mmCIF file of C-alpha atoms in Angstrom:
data_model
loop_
_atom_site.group_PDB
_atom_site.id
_atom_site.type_symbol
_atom_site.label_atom_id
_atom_site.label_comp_id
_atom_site.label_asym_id
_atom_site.label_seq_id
_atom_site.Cartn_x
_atom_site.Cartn_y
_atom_site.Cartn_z
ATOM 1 C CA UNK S 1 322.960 112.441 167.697
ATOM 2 C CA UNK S 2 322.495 109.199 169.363
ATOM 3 C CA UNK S 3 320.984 110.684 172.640
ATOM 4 C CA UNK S 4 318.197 112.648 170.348
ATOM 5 C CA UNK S 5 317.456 109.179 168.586
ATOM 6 C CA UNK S 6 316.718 107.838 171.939
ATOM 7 C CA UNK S 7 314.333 110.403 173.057
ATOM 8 C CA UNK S 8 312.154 110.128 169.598
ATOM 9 C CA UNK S 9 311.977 106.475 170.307
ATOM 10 C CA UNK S 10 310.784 107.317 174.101
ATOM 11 C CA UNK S 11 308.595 109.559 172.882
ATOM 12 C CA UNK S 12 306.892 107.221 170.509
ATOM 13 C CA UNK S 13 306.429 104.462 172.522
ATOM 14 C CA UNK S 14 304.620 106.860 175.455
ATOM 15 C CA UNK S 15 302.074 107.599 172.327
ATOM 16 C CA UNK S 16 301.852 104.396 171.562
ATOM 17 C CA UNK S 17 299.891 103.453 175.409
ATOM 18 C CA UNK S 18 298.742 107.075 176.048
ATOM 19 C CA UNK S 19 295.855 109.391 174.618
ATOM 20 C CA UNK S 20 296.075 113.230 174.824
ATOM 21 C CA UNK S 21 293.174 114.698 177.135
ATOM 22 C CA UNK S 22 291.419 117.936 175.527
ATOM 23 C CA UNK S 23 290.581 118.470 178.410
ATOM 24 C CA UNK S 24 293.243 119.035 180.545
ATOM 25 C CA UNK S 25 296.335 119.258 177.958
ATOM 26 C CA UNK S 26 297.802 116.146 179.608
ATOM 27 C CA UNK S 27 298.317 112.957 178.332
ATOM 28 C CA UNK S 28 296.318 109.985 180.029
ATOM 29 C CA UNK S 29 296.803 106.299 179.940
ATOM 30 C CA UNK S 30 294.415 104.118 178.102
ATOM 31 C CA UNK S 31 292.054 102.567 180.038
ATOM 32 C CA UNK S 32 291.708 98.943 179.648
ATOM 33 C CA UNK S 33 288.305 97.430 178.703
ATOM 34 C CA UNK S 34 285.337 96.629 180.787
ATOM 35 C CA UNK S 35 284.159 93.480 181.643
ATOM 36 C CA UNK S 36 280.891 94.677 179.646
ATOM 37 C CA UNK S 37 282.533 95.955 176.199
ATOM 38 C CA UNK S 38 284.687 92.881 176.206
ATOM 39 C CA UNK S 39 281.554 90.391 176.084
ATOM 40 C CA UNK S 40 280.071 89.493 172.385
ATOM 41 C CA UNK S 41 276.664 91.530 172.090
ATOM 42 C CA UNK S 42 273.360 89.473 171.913
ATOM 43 C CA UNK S 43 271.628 88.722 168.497
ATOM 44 C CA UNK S 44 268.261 87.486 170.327
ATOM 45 C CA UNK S 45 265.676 88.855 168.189
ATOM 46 C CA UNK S 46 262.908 89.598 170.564
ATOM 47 C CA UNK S 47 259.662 87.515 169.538
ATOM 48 C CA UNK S 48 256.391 89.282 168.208
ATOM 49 C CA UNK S 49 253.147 87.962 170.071
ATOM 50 C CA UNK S 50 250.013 88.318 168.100
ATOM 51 C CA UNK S 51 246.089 88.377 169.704
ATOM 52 C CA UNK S 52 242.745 89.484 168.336
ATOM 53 C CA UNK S 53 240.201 90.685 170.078
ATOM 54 C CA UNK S 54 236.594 91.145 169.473
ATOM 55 C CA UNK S 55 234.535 93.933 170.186
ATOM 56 C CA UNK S 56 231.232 95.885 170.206
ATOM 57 C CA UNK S 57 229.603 96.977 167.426
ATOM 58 C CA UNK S 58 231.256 94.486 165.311
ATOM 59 C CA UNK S 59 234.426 96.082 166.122
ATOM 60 C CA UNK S 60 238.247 93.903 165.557
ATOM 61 C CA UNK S 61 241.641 95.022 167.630
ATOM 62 C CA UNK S 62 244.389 93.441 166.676
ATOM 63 C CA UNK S 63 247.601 93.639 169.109
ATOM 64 C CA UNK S 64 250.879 92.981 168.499
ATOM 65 C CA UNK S 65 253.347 93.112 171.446
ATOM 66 C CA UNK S 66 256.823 92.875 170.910
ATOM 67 C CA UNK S 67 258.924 93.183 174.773
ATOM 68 C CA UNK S 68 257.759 96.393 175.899
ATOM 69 C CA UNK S 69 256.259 97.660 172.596
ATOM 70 C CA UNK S 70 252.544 97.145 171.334
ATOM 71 C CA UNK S 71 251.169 97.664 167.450
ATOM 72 C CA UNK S 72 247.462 98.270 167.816
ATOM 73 C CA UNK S 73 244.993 98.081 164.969
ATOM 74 C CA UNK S 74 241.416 98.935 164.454
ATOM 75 C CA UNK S 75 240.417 99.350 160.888
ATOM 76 C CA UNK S 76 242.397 101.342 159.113
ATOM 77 C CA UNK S 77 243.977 102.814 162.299
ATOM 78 C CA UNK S 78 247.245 101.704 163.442
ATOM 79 C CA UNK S 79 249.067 102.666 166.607
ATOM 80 C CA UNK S 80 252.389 102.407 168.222
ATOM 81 C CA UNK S 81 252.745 102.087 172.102
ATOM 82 C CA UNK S 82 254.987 102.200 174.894
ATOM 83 C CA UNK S 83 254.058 100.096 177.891
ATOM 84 C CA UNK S 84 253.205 102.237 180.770
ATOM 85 C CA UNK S 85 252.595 102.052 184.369
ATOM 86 C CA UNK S 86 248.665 100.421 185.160
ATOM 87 C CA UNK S 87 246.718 100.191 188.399
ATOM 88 C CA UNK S 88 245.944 96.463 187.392
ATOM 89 C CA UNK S 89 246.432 95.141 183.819
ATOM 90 C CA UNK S 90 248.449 96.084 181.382
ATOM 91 C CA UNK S 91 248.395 99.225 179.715
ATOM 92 C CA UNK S 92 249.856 100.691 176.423
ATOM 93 C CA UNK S 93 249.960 104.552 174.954
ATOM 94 C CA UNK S 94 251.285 106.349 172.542
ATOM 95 C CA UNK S 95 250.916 109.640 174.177
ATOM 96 C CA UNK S 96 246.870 110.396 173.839
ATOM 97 C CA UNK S 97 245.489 107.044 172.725
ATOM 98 C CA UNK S 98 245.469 103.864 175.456
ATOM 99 C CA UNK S 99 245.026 99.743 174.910
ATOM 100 C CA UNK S 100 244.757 98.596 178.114
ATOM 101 C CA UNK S 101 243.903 94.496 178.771
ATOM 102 C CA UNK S 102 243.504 91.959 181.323
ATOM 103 C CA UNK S 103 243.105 88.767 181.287
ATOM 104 C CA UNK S 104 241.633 88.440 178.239
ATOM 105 C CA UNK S 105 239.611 91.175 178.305
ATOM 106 C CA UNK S 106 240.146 94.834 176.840
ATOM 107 C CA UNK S 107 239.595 98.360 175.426
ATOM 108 C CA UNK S 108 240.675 100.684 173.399
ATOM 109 C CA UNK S 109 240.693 104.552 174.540
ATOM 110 C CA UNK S 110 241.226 108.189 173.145
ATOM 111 C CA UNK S 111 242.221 110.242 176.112
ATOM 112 C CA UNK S 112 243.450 113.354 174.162
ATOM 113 C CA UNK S 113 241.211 115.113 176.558
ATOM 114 C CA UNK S 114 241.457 113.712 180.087
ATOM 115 C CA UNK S 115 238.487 114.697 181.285
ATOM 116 C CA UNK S 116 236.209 113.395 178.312
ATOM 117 C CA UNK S 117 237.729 109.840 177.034
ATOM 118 C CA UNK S 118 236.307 108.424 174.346
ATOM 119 C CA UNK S 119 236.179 104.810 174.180
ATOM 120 C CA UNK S 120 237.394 103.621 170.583
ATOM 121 C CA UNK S 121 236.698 100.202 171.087
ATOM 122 C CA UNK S 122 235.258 98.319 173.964
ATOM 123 C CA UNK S 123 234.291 95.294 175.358
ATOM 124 C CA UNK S 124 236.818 93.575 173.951
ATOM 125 C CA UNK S 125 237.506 89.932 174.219
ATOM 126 C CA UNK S 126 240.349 87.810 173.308
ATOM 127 C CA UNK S 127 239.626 85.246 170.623
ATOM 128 C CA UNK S 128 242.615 84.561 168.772
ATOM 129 C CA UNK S 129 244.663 82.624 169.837
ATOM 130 C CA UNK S 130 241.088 80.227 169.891
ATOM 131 C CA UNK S 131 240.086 78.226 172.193
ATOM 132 C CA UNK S 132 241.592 75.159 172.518
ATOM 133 C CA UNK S 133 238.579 72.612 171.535
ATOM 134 C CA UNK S 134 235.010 72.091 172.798
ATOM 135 C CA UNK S 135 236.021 69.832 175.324
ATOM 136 C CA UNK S 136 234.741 70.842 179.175
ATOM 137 C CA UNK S 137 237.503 73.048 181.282
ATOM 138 C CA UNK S 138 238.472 73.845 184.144
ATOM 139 C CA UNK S 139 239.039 77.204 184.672
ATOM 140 C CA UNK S 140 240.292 79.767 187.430
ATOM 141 C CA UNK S 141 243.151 82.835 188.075
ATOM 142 C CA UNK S 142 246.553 82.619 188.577
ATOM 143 C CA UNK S 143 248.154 84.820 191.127
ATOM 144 C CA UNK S 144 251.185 85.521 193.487
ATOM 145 C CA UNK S 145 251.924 88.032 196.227
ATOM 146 C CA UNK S 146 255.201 89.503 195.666
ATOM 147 C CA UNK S 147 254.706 93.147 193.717
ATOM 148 C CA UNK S 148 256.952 91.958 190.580
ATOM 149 C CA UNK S 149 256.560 92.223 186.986
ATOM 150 C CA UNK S 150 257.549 88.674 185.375
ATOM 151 C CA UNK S 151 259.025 89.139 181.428
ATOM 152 C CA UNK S 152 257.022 88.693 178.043
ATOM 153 C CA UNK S 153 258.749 85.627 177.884
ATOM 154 C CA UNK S 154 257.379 84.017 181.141
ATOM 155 C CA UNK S 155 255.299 80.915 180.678
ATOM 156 C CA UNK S 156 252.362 79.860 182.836
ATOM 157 C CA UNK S 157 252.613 75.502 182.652
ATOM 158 C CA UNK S 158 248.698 74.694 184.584
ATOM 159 C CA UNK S 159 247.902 70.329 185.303
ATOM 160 C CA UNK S 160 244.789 68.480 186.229
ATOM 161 C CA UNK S 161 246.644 65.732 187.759
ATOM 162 C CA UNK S 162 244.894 62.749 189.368
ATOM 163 C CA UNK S 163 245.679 62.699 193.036
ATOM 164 C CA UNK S 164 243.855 59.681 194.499
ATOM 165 C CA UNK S 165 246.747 57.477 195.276
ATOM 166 C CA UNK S 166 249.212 58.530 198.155
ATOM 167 C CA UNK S 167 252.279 56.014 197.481
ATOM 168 C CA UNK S 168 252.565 57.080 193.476
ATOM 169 C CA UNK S 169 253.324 60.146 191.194
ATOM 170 C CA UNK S 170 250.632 62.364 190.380
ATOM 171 C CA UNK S 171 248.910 61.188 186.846
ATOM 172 C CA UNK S 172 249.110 64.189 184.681
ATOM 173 C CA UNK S 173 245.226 64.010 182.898
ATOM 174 C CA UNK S 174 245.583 67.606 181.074
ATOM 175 C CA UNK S 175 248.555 70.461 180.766
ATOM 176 C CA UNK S 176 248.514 73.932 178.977
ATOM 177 C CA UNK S 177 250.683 76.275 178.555
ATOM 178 C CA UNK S 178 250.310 80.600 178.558
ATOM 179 C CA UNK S 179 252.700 83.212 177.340
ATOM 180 C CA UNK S 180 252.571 86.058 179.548
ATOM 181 C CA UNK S 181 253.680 87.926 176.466
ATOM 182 C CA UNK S 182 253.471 90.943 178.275
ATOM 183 C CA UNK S 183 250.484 90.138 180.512
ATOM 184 C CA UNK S 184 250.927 90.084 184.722
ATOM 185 C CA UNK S 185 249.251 88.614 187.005
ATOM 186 C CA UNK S 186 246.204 87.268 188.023
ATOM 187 C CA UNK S 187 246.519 85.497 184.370
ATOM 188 C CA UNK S 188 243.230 83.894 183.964
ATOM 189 C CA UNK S 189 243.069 80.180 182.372
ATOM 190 C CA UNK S 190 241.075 77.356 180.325
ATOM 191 C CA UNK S 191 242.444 73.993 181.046
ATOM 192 C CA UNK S 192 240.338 71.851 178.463
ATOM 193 C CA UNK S 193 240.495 67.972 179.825
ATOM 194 C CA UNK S 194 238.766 64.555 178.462
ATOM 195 C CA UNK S 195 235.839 63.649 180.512
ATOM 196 C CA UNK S 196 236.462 59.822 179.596
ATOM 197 C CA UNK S 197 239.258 60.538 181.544
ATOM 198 C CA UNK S 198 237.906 61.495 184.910
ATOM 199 C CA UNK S 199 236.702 58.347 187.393
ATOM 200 C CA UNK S 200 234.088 59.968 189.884
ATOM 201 C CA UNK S 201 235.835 57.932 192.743
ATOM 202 C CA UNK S 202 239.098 59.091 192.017
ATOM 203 C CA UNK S 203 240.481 62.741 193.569
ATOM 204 C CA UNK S 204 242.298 65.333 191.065
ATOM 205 C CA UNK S 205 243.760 68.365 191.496
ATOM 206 C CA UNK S 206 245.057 71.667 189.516
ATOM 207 C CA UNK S 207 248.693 72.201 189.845
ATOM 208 C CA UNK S 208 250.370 75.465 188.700
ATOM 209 C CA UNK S 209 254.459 76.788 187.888
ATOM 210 C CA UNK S 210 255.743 79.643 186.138
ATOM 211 C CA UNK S 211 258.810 78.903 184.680
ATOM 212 C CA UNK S 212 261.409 82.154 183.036
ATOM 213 C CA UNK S 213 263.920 80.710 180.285
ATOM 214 C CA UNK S 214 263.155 76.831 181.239
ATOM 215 C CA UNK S 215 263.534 78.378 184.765
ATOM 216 C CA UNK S 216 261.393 77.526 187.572
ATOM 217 C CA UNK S 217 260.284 80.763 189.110
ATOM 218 C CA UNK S 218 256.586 80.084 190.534
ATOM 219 C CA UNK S 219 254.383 77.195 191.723
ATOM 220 C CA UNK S 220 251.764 76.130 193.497
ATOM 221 C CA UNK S 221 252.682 74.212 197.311
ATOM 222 C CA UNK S 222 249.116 73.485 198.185
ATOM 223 C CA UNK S 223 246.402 70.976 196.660
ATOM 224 C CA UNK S 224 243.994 72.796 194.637
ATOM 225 C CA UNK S 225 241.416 70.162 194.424
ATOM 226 C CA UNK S 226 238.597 70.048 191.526
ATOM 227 C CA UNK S 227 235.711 68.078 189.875
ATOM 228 C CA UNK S 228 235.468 65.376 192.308
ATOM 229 C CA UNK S 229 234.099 65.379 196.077
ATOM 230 C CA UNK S 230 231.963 67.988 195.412
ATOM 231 C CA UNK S 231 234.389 70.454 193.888
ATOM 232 C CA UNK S 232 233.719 72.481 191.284
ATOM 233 C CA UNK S 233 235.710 73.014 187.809
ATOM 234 C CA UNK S 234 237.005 76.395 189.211
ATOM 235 C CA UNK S 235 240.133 77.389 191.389
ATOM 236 C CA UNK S 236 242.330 80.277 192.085
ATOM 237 C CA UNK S 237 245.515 79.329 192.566
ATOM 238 C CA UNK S 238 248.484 81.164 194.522
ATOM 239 C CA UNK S 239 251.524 80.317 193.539
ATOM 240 C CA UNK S 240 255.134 80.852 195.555
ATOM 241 C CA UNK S 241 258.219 81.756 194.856
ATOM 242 C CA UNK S 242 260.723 78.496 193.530
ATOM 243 C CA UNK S 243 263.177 79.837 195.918
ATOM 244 C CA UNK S 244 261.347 79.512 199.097
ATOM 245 C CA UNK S 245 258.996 76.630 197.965
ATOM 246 C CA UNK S 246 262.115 73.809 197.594
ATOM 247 C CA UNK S 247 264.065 75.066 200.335
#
């Protein structure tokens, strides 16, 4: 009697840290959990960008891009995209119809039938968010070399920074700040600046860093120099990688 109450008790306690495999009839030993299913899941709620765009004919786009998701709407026309793979730019599609932007320029494009697209809205150009003011700008790309896609979340920080004196900081004169919300490279920009601001016999320059999470990813390593000595108020800046740059 005793020795049968012993093996119930054995028994139970092998159920207790085993499973049964349908499988193969056998009983298994529970795996323990993965680094992964042991860590809390992330609430982030991933952040809607919104731009308009005006177009020929009279024409409005509205685009929202969430991540890797886009809302388009013209009229009373609303469509959901996928981001999808683009020579240059950014391009959206739900299948047959395309958005695809860059900079902030755009279209919108039926290609049900391949071989005869037909162009739903075009000429498109980014208003919204507006301009910044009606002061003068400087304006210019922003690229880099290495073939990588930077997240929605990326921010482009751009300075016209007053460069004339060797022995002290750099005076920041003017700073803006882009979303790439789901734009890549070359991102175009506007820096407005004050005129009052700029002495013709002082030397300034257009600094550039992409930062990813308050990370510094990007930035510029050379002098871009504008306005002053005969410079112009445009520049295309290259940018390096943070890892390389401050080694």
């Amino acid at each position: 009697m005793m020795s049968r109450r012993m093996t119930t008790i054995v028994v139970l306690a092998a159920v207790e840290v085993a499973v049964f495999s349908p499988t193969s009839g056998a009983l298994q030993e529970s795996a323990p959990p993965t680094a992964a299913e042991s860590q809390p899941k992330s609430h982030r709620m991933p952040v809607t960008h919104k731009f308009s765009y005006s177009c020929d004919a009279g024409a409005t786009v509205v685009v929202y891009l969430r991540e890797t998701n886009a809302r388009v709407v013209l009229g009373d026309k609303s469509y959901s995209m996928k981001q999808v793979p683009a020579a240059s730019g950014t391009r959206y599609s739900d299948g047959t119809v395309v958005w695809w932007s860059k900079g902030y320029d755009g279209f919108l494009e039926d290609q049900t039938d391949p071989n005869q697209p037909v162009k739903l809205a075009e000429g498109c150009k980014q208003v919204s968010p507006p301009p910044a003011s009606s002061l003068p700008t400087i304006s210019g790309n922003i690229a880099y070399r290495e073939r990588i896609a930077l997240p929605e979340n990326a921010v482009l920080i751009v300075q016209l920074q007053d460069v004339s004196f060797a022995d002290a900081p750099a005076k920041v004169i003017a700073e803006q700040k882009i979303t790439f919300a789901g734009r890549q490279v070359p991102l175009p920009f506007e820096l407005p600046y004050d005129a009052t601001k700029i002495d013709p016999k002082h030397s300034y320059s257009v600094s550039a860093r992409i930062t990813v999470d308050g990370q510094l990813r990007f930035l510029s390593t050379s002098a871009f120099p504008v306005l002053t000595g005969g410079n112009s108020n445009r520049v295309n800046i290259l940018v390096q990688p943070a890892s390389a740059a401050l080694n």
